[in-house]
């Protein structure tokens, strides 16, 4: 039987477009907000990352984190399609589930943009990325994170959302601290621009690292709502 949907849920509009002053305020809000109390599972992901890439922030470390950041949304999307099939006889519930699927897919795209921004910065600065640390290791960590997110969602969805919120909270604080410690990033042009260095310095572009950070944690308002926390200006 074919079911016709007269109104397909629309994907979220995307990350907010913030001007320079808004970026500064968002950065300060993050720095003034205490970090979440991280669970053991979250610490099991953070510790190996610090051991392999160092506790200090860097473009290569953040690019690796963005590879990992996509996987819980992929796990939720997979579970969502299973749930839609399971509840196909209850159209209203199936529709609500499908709306969550659309949101999870948009969140994956958001994380992909973060990765593209950071890879652009890595290439601009000529930083070296090795196969072991920047291909194999992120894949292994992502493999662990995906299956943990999937199992937690199967057992109790809010546990999976909570783990994601902790990961994104950690990433946002790391990004904002890095931007605060490197004020020269204010002069870095947006990815894809061909602005000459002299013009870029005059224009004083808001840092693209800051833009990535302001849309980082929590990327999914679903996860934030499940944790009982207020939804911020981030998508």
PDB file of N, CA, C and O in Angstrom, residues 71-130:
ATOM      1  N   UNK A  71      28.355  10.955  14.041  1.00  0.00           N
ATOM      2  CA  UNK A  71      27.851   9.585  14.130  1.00  0.00           C
ATOM      3  C   UNK A  71      26.608   9.398  14.996  1.00  0.00           C
ATOM      4  O   UNK A  71      25.775   8.546  14.662  1.00  0.00           O
ATOM      5  N   UNK A  72      26.403  10.140  16.098  1.00  0.00           N
ATOM      6  CA  UNK A  72      25.159   9.882  16.833  1.00  0.00           C
ATOM      7  C   UNK A  72      23.919  10.229  16.016  1.00  0.00           C
ATOM      8  O   UNK A  72      22.901   9.544  16.115  1.00  0.00           O
ATOM      9  N   UNK A  73      24.014  11.254  15.181  1.00  0.00           N
ATOM     10  CA  UNK A  73      22.872  11.609  14.344  1.00  0.00           C
ATOM     11  C   UNK A  73      22.603  10.531  13.298  1.00  0.00           C
ATOM     12  O   UNK A  73      21.452  10.273  12.935  1.00  0.00           O
ATOM     13  N   UNK A  74      23.672   9.898  12.828  1.00  0.00           N
ATOM     14  CA  UNK A  74      23.503   8.781  11.896  1.00  0.00           C
ATOM     15  C   UNK A  74      22.838   7.599  12.592  1.00  0.00           C
ATOM     16  O   UNK A  74      21.974   6.925  12.009  1.00  0.00           O
ATOM     17  N   UNK A  75      23.233   7.362  13.845  1.00  0.00           N
ATOM     18  CA  UNK A  75      22.613   6.276  14.612  1.00  0.00           C
ATOM     19  C   UNK A  75      21.136   6.558  14.863  1.00  0.00           C
ATOM     20  O   UNK A  75      20.281   5.666  14.735  1.00  0.00           O
ATOM     21  N   UNK A  76      20.813   7.806  15.206  1.00  0.00           N
ATOM     22  CA  UNK A  76      19.412   8.159  15.457  1.00  0.00           C
ATOM     23  C   UNK A  76      18.584   8.056  14.183  1.00  0.00           C
ATOM     24  O   UNK A  76      17.424   7.647  14.225  1.00  0.00           O
ATOM     25  N   UNK A  77      19.182   8.436  13.057  1.00  0.00           N
ATOM     26  CA  UNK A  77      18.464   8.330  11.789  1.00  0.00           C
ATOM     27  C   UNK A  77      18.137   6.870  11.488  1.00  0.00           C
ATOM     28  O   UNK A  77      17.015   6.535  11.090  1.00  0.00           O
ATOM     29  N   UNK A  78      19.107   6.004  11.702  1.00  0.00           N
ATOM     30  CA  UNK A  78      18.881   4.577  11.455  1.00  0.00           C
ATOM     31  C   UNK A  78      17.768   4.039  12.346  1.00  0.00           C
ATOM     32  O   UNK A  78      16.868   3.331  11.884  1.00  0.00           O
ATOM     33  N   UNK A  79      17.820   4.387  13.634  1.00  0.00           N
ATOM     34  CA  UNK A  79      16.786   3.933  14.550  1.00  0.00           C
ATOM     35  C   UNK A  79      15.432   4.541  14.204  1.00  0.00           C
ATOM     36  O   UNK A  79      14.389   3.908  14.382  1.00  0.00           O
ATOM     37  N   UNK A  80      15.464   5.776  13.703  1.00  0.00           N
ATOM     38  CA  UNK A  80      14.215   6.421  13.334  1.00  0.00           C
ATOM     39  C   UNK A  80      13.507   5.701  12.203  1.00  0.00           C
ATOM     40  O   UNK A  80      12.290   5.504  12.244  1.00  0.00           O
ATOM     41  N   UNK A  81      14.267   5.278  11.184  1.00  0.00           N
ATOM     42  CA  UNK A  81      13.653   4.547  10.080  1.00  0.00           C
ATOM     43  C   UNK A  81      13.096   3.210  10.547  1.00  0.00           C
ATOM     44  O   UNK A  81      12.042   2.758  10.076  1.00  0.00           O
ATOM     45  N   UNK A  82      13.804   2.572  11.471  1.00  0.00           N
ATOM     46  CA  UNK A  82      13.284   1.323  12.031  1.00  0.00           C
ATOM     47  C   UNK A  82      11.974   1.586  12.764  1.00  0.00           C
ATOM     48  O   UNK A  82      11.002   0.814  12.639  1.00  0.00           O
ATOM     49  N   UNK A  83      11.930   2.690  13.532  1.00  0.00           N
ATOM     50  CA  UNK A  83      10.721   3.010  14.295  1.00  0.00           C
ATOM     51  C   UNK A  83       9.557   3.367  13.372  1.00  0.00           C
ATOM     52  O   UNK A  83       8.405   3.006  13.639  1.00  0.00           O
ATOM     53  N   UNK A  84       9.836   4.086  12.274  1.00  0.00           N
ATOM     54  CA  UNK A  84       8.784   4.424  11.317  1.00  0.00           C
ATOM     55  C   UNK A  84       8.171   3.141  10.746  1.00  0.00           C
ATOM     56  O   UNK A  84       6.949   3.014  10.624  1.00  0.00           O
ATOM     57  N   UNK A  85       9.025   2.185  10.396  1.00  0.00           N
ATOM     58  CA  UNK A  85       8.518   0.908   9.875  1.00  0.00           C
ATOM     59  C   UNK A  85       7.713   0.170  10.941  1.00  0.00           C
ATOM     60  O   UNK A  85       6.646  -0.382  10.653  1.00  0.00           O
ATOM     61  N   UNK A  86       8.202   0.189  12.173  1.00  0.00           N
ATOM     62  CA  UNK A  86       7.547  -0.536  13.252  1.00  0.00           C
ATOM     63  C   UNK A  86       6.173   0.061  13.569  1.00  0.00           C
ATOM     64  O   UNK A  86       5.231  -0.670  13.914  1.00  0.00           O
ATOM     65  N   UNK A  87       6.052   1.396  13.466  1.00  0.00           N
ATOM     66  CA  UNK A  87       4.803   2.080  13.820  1.00  0.00           C
ATOM     67  C   UNK A  87       4.073   2.582  12.578  1.00  0.00           C
ATOM     68  O   UNK A  87       3.324   3.561  12.657  1.00  0.00           O
ATOM     69  N   UNK A  88       4.275   1.925  11.444  1.00  0.00           N
ATOM     70  CA  UNK A  88       3.684   2.401  10.194  1.00  0.00           C
ATOM     71  C   UNK A  88       2.161   2.414  10.238  1.00  0.00           C
ATOM     72  O   UNK A  88       1.516   3.150   9.485  1.00  0.00           O
ATOM     73  N   UNK A  89       1.580   1.599  11.124  1.00  0.00           N
ATOM     74  CA  UNK A  89       0.123   1.591  11.241  1.00  0.00           C
ATOM     75  C   UNK A  89      -0.432   2.751  12.050  1.00  0.00           C
ATOM     76  O   UNK A  89      -1.642   2.948  12.108  1.00  0.00           O
ATOM     77  N   UNK A  90       0.445   3.517  12.704  1.00  0.00           N
ATOM     78  CA  UNK A  90       0.022   4.677  13.501  1.00  0.00           C
ATOM     79  C   UNK A  90       0.604   5.916  12.823  1.00  0.00           C
ATOM     80  O   UNK A  90       1.710   6.353  13.134  1.00  0.00           O
ATOM     81  N   UNK A  91      -0.130   6.483  11.898  1.00  0.00           N
ATOM     82  CA  UNK A  91       0.406   7.520  11.009  1.00  0.00           C
ATOM     83  C   UNK A  91       0.888   8.758  11.759  1.00  0.00           C
ATOM     84  O   UNK A  91       1.913   9.343  11.402  1.00  0.00           O
ATOM     85  N   UNK A  92       0.163   9.175  12.799  1.00  0.00           N
ATOM     86  CA  UNK A  92       0.556  10.387  13.527  1.00  0.00           C
ATOM     87  C   UNK A  92       1.909  10.186  14.220  1.00  0.00           C
ATOM     88  O   UNK A  92       2.780  11.060  14.174  1.00  0.00           O
ATOM     89  N   UNK A  93       2.077   9.028  14.862  1.00  0.00           N
ATOM     90  CA  UNK A  93       3.345   8.739  15.537  1.00  0.00           C
ATOM     91  C   UNK A  93       4.467   8.587  14.516  1.00  0.00           C
ATOM     92  O   UNK A  93       5.576   9.102  14.716  1.00  0.00           O
ATOM     93  N   UNK A  94       4.194   7.878  13.429  1.00  0.00           N
ATOM     94  CA  UNK A  94       5.208   7.701  12.392  1.00  0.00           C
ATOM     95  C   UNK A  94       5.640   9.038  11.819  1.00  0.00           C
ATOM     96  O   UNK A  94       6.828   9.243  11.515  1.00  0.00           O
ATOM     97  N   UNK A  95       4.715   9.955  11.673  1.00  0.00           N
ATOM     98  CA  UNK A  95       5.064  11.279  11.156  1.00  0.00           C
ATOM     99  C   UNK A  95       5.971  12.032  12.127  1.00  0.00           C
ATOM    100  O   UNK A  95       6.936  12.671  11.718  1.00  0.00           O
ATOM    101  N   UNK A  96       5.670  11.970  13.425  1.00  0.00           N
ATOM    102  CA  UNK A  96       6.518  12.645  14.418  1.00  0.00           C
ATOM    103  C   UNK A  96       7.923  12.062  14.405  1.00  0.00           C
ATOM    104  O   UNK A  96       8.912  12.797  14.524  1.00  0.00           O
ATOM    105  N   UNK A  97       8.006  10.745  14.262  1.00  0.00           N
ATOM    106  CA  UNK A  97       9.318  10.106  14.192  1.00  0.00           C
ATOM    107  C   UNK A  97      10.068  10.576  12.946  1.00  0.00           C
ATOM    108  O   UNK A  97      11.263  10.865  12.998  1.00  0.00           O
ATOM    109  N   UNK A  98       9.349  10.665  11.834  1.00  0.00           N
ATOM    110  CA  UNK A  98       9.996  11.095  10.595  1.00  0.00           C
ATOM    111  C   UNK A  98      10.505  12.530  10.709  1.00  0.00           C
ATOM    112  O   UNK A  98      11.550  12.882  10.153  1.00  0.00           O
ATOM    113  N   UNK A  99       9.802  13.376  11.434  1.00  0.00           N
ATOM    114  CA  UNK A  99      10.271  14.743  11.652  1.00  0.00           C
ATOM    115  C   UNK A  99      11.599  14.742  12.410  1.00  0.00           C
ATOM    116  O   UNK A  99      12.484  15.563  12.142  1.00  0.00           O
ATOM    117  N   UNK A 100      11.751  13.818  13.351  1.00  0.00           N
ATOM    118  CA  UNK A 100      13.029  13.689  14.053  1.00  0.00           C
ATOM    119  C   UNK A 100      14.126  13.202  13.104  1.00  0.00           C
ATOM    120  O   UNK A 100      15.280  13.597  13.222  1.00  0.00           O
ATOM    121  N   UNK A 101      13.761  12.334  12.173  1.00  0.00           N
ATOM    122  CA  UNK A 101      14.741  11.861  11.181  1.00  0.00           C
ATOM    123  C   UNK A 101      15.251  13.030  10.345  1.00  0.00           C
ATOM    124  O   UNK A 101      16.454  13.171  10.104  1.00  0.00           O
ATOM    125  N   UNK A 102      14.331  13.874   9.900  1.00  0.00           N
ATOM    126  CA  UNK A 102      14.709  15.043   9.104  1.00  0.00           C
ATOM    127  C   UNK A 102      15.655  15.938   9.906  1.00  0.00           C
ATOM    128  O   UNK A 102      16.651  16.448   9.382  1.00  0.00           O
ATOM    129  N   UNK A 103      15.359  16.114  11.185  1.00  0.00           N
ATOM    130  CA  UNK A 103      16.217  16.940  12.034  1.00  0.00           C
ATOM    131  C   UNK A 103      17.601  16.319  12.190  1.00  0.00           C
ATOM    132  O   UNK A 103      18.618  17.016  12.121  1.00  0.00           O
ATOM    133  N   UNK A 104      17.650  15.003  12.382  1.00  0.00           N
ATOM    134  CA  UNK A 104      18.940  14.324  12.537  1.00  0.00           C
ATOM    135  C   UNK A 104      19.777  14.441  11.270  1.00  0.00           C
ATOM    136  O   UNK A 104      21.000  14.618  11.337  1.00  0.00           O
ATOM    137  N   UNK A 105      19.141  14.362  10.116  1.00  0.00           N
ATOM    138  CA  UNK A 105      19.881  14.483   8.861  1.00  0.00           C
ATOM    139  C   UNK A 105      20.422  15.899   8.684  1.00  0.00           C
ATOM    140  O   UNK A 105      21.529  16.108   8.171  1.00  0.00           O
ATOM    141  N   UNK A 106      19.638  16.888   9.090  1.00  0.00           N
ATOM    142  CA  UNK A 106      20.112  18.275   9.030  1.00  0.00           C
ATOM    143  C   UNK A 106      21.293  18.480   9.975  1.00  0.00           C
ATOM    144  O   UNK A 106      22.242  19.211   9.660  1.00  0.00           O
ATOM    145  N   UNK A 107      21.252  17.837  11.141  1.00  0.00           N
ATOM    146  CA  UNK A 107      22.365  17.939  12.090  1.00  0.00           C
ATOM    147  C   UNK A 107      23.633  17.323  11.508  1.00  0.00           C
ATOM    148  O   UNK A 107      24.738  17.825  11.740  1.00  0.00           O
ATOM    149  N   UNK A 108      23.477  16.232  10.775  1.00  0.00           N
ATOM    150  CA  UNK A 108      24.645  15.637  10.114  1.00  0.00           C
ATOM    151  C   UNK A 108      25.259  16.620   9.117  1.00  0.00           C
ATOM    152  O   UNK A 108      26.489  16.763   9.036  1.00  0.00           O
ATOM    153  N   UNK A 109      24.421  17.306   8.359  1.00  0.00           N
ATOM    154  CA  UNK A 109      24.923  18.294   7.402  1.00  0.00           C
ATOM    155  C   UNK A 109      25.645  19.429   8.115  1.00  0.00           C
ATOM    156  O   UNK A 109      26.665  19.937   7.636  1.00  0.00           O
ATOM    157  N   UNK A 110      25.106  19.828   9.265  1.00  0.00           N
ATOM    158  CA  UNK A 110      25.735  20.891  10.049  1.00  0.00           C
ATOM    159  C   UNK A 110      27.145  20.483  10.468  1.00  0.00           C
ATOM    160  O   UNK A 110      28.112  21.261  10.347  1.00  0.00           O
ATOM    161  N   UNK A 111      27.284  19.257  10.954  1.00  0.00           N
ATOM    162  CA  UNK A 111      28.601  18.768  11.355  1.00  0.00           C
ATOM    163  C   UNK A 111      29.532  18.655  10.149  1.00  0.00           C
ATOM    164  O   UNK A 111      30.740  18.886  10.264  1.00  0.00           O
ATOM    165  N   UNK A 112      28.979  18.306   8.995  1.00  0.00           N
ATOM    166  CA  UNK A 112      29.802  18.224   7.789  1.00  0.00           C
ATOM    167  C   UNK A 112      30.368  19.590   7.425  1.00  0.00           C
ATOM    168  O   UNK A 112      31.528  19.706   7.016  1.00  0.00           O
ATOM    169  N   UNK A 113      29.566  20.638   7.602  1.00  0.00           N
ATOM    170  CA  UNK A 113      30.067  21.989   7.340  1.00  0.00           C
ATOM    171  C   UNK A 113      31.191  22.347   8.308  1.00  0.00           C
ATOM    172  O   UNK A 113      32.173  22.994   7.929  1.00  0.00           O
ATOM    173  N   UNK A 114      31.054  21.966   9.561  1.00  0.00           N
ATOM    174  CA  UNK A 114      32.139  22.195  10.526  1.00  0.00           C
ATOM    175  C   UNK A 114      33.428  21.547  10.028  1.00  0.00           C
ATOM    176  O   UNK A 114      34.510  22.150  10.081  1.00  0.00           O
ATOM    177  N   UNK A 115      33.312  20.305   9.560  1.00  0.00           N
ATOM    178  CA  UNK A 115      34.489  19.583   9.089  1.00  0.00           C
ATOM    179  C   UNK A 115      35.109  20.276   7.880  1.00  0.00           C
ATOM    180  O   UNK A 115      36.339  20.407   7.786  1.00  0.00           O
ATOM    181  N   UNK A 116      34.276  20.746   6.953  1.00  0.00           N
ATOM    182  CA  UNK A 116      34.797  21.430   5.779  1.00  0.00           C
ATOM    183  C   UNK A 116      35.523  22.724   6.160  1.00  0.00           C
ATOM    184  O   UNK A 116      36.577  23.044   5.593  1.00  0.00           O
ATOM    185  N   UNK A 117      34.968  23.459   7.108  1.00  0.00           N
ATOM    186  CA  UNK A 117      35.614  24.688   7.568  1.00  0.00           C
ATOM    187  C   UNK A 117      36.978  24.384   8.169  1.00  0.00           C
ATOM    188  O   UNK A 117      37.986  25.033   7.851  1.00  0.00           O
ATOM    189  N   UNK A 118      37.029  23.375   9.033  1.00  0.00           N
ATOM    190  CA  UNK A 118      38.282  23.068   9.711  1.00  0.00           C
ATOM    191  C   UNK A 118      39.309  22.477   8.757  1.00  0.00           C
ATOM    192  O   UNK A 118      40.505  22.761   8.863  1.00  0.00           O
ATOM    193  N   UNK A 119      38.869  21.661   7.799  1.00  0.00           N
ATOM    194  CA  UNK A 119      39.815  21.136   6.822  1.00  0.00           C
ATOM    195  C   UNK A 119      40.393  22.256   5.960  1.00  0.00           C
ATOM    196  O   UNK A 119      41.563  22.217   5.570  1.00  0.00           O
ATOM    197  N   UNK A 120      39.573  23.254   5.681  1.00  0.00           N
ATOM    198  CA  UNK A 120      40.073  24.409   4.937  1.00  0.00           C
ATOM    199  C   UNK A 120      41.174  25.110   5.733  1.00  0.00           C
ATOM    200  O   UNK A 120      42.217  25.490   5.174  1.00  0.00           O
ATOM    201  N   UNK A 121      40.964  25.264   7.034  1.00  0.00           N
ATOM    202  CA  UNK A 121      41.966  25.915   7.880  1.00  0.00           C
ATOM    203  C   UNK A 121      43.234  25.071   7.991  1.00  0.00           C
ATOM    204  O   UNK A 121      44.344  25.603   8.010  1.00  0.00           O
ATOM    205  N   UNK A 122      43.069  23.754   8.075  1.00  0.00           N
ATOM    206  CA  UNK A 122      44.234  22.860   8.116  1.00  0.00           C
ATOM    207  C   UNK A 122      45.074  23.024   6.857  1.00  0.00           C
ATOM    208  O   UNK A 122      46.304  23.130   6.904  1.00  0.00           O
ATOM    209  N   UNK A 123      44.408  23.058   5.709  1.00  0.00           N
ATOM    210  CA  UNK A 123      45.122  23.181   4.438  1.00  0.00           C
ATOM    211  C   UNK A 123      45.775  24.544   4.290  1.00  0.00           C
ATOM    212  O   UNK A 123      46.897  24.654   3.786  1.00  0.00           O
ATOM    213  N   UNK A 124      45.102  25.579   4.719  1.00  0.00           N
ATOM    214  CA  UNK A 124      45.675  26.924   4.616  1.00  0.00           C
ATOM    215  C   UNK A 124      46.965  27.043   5.416  1.00  0.00           C
ATOM    216  O   UNK A 124      47.912  27.705   4.992  1.00  0.00           O
ATOM    217  N   UNK A 125      46.955  26.444   6.602  1.00  0.00           N
ATOM    218  CA  UNK A 125      48.109  26.583   7.490  1.00  0.00           C
ATOM    219  C   UNK A 125      49.165  25.513   7.241  1.00  0.00           C
ATOM    220  O   UNK A 125      50.214  25.524   7.885  1.00  0.00           O
ATOM    221  N   UNK A 126      48.892  24.584   6.328  1.00  0.00           N
ATOM    222  CA  UNK A 126      49.877  23.566   5.980  1.00  0.00           C
ATOM    223  C   UNK A 126      50.164  22.567   7.083  1.00  0.00           C
ATOM    224  O   UNK A 126      51.266  21.999   7.137  1.00  0.00           O
ATOM    225  N   UNK A 127      49.193  22.332   7.957  1.00  0.00           N
ATOM    226  CA  UNK A 127      49.398  21.376   9.041  1.00  0.00           C
ATOM    227  C   UNK A 127      49.334  19.948   8.497  1.00  0.00           C
ATOM    228  O   UNK A 127      48.555  19.647   7.596  1.00  0.00           O
ATOM    229  N   UNK A 128      50.152  19.102   9.067  1.00  0.00           N
ATOM    230  CA  UNK A 128      50.282  17.727   8.593  1.00  0.00           C
ATOM    231  C   UNK A 128      49.254  16.826   9.266  1.00  0.00           C
ATOM    232  O   UNK A 128      49.047  16.896  10.474  1.00  0.00           O
ATOM    233  N   UNK A 129      48.631  15.971   8.477  1.00  0.00           N
ATOM    234  CA  UNK A 129      47.695  14.985   8.982  1.00  0.00           C
ATOM    235  C   UNK A 129      48.171  13.602   8.573  1.00  0.00           C
ATOM    236  O   UNK A 129      48.354  13.337   7.386  1.00  0.00           O
ATOM    237  N   UNK A 130      48.367  12.737   9.556  1.00  0.00           N
ATOM    238  CA  UNK A 130      48.871  11.403   9.276  1.00  0.00           C
ATOM    239  C   UNK A 130      47.712  10.422   9.109  1.00  0.00           C
ATOM    240  O   UNK A 130      46.598  10.648   9.608  1.00  0.00           O
TER     241      UNK A 130
END
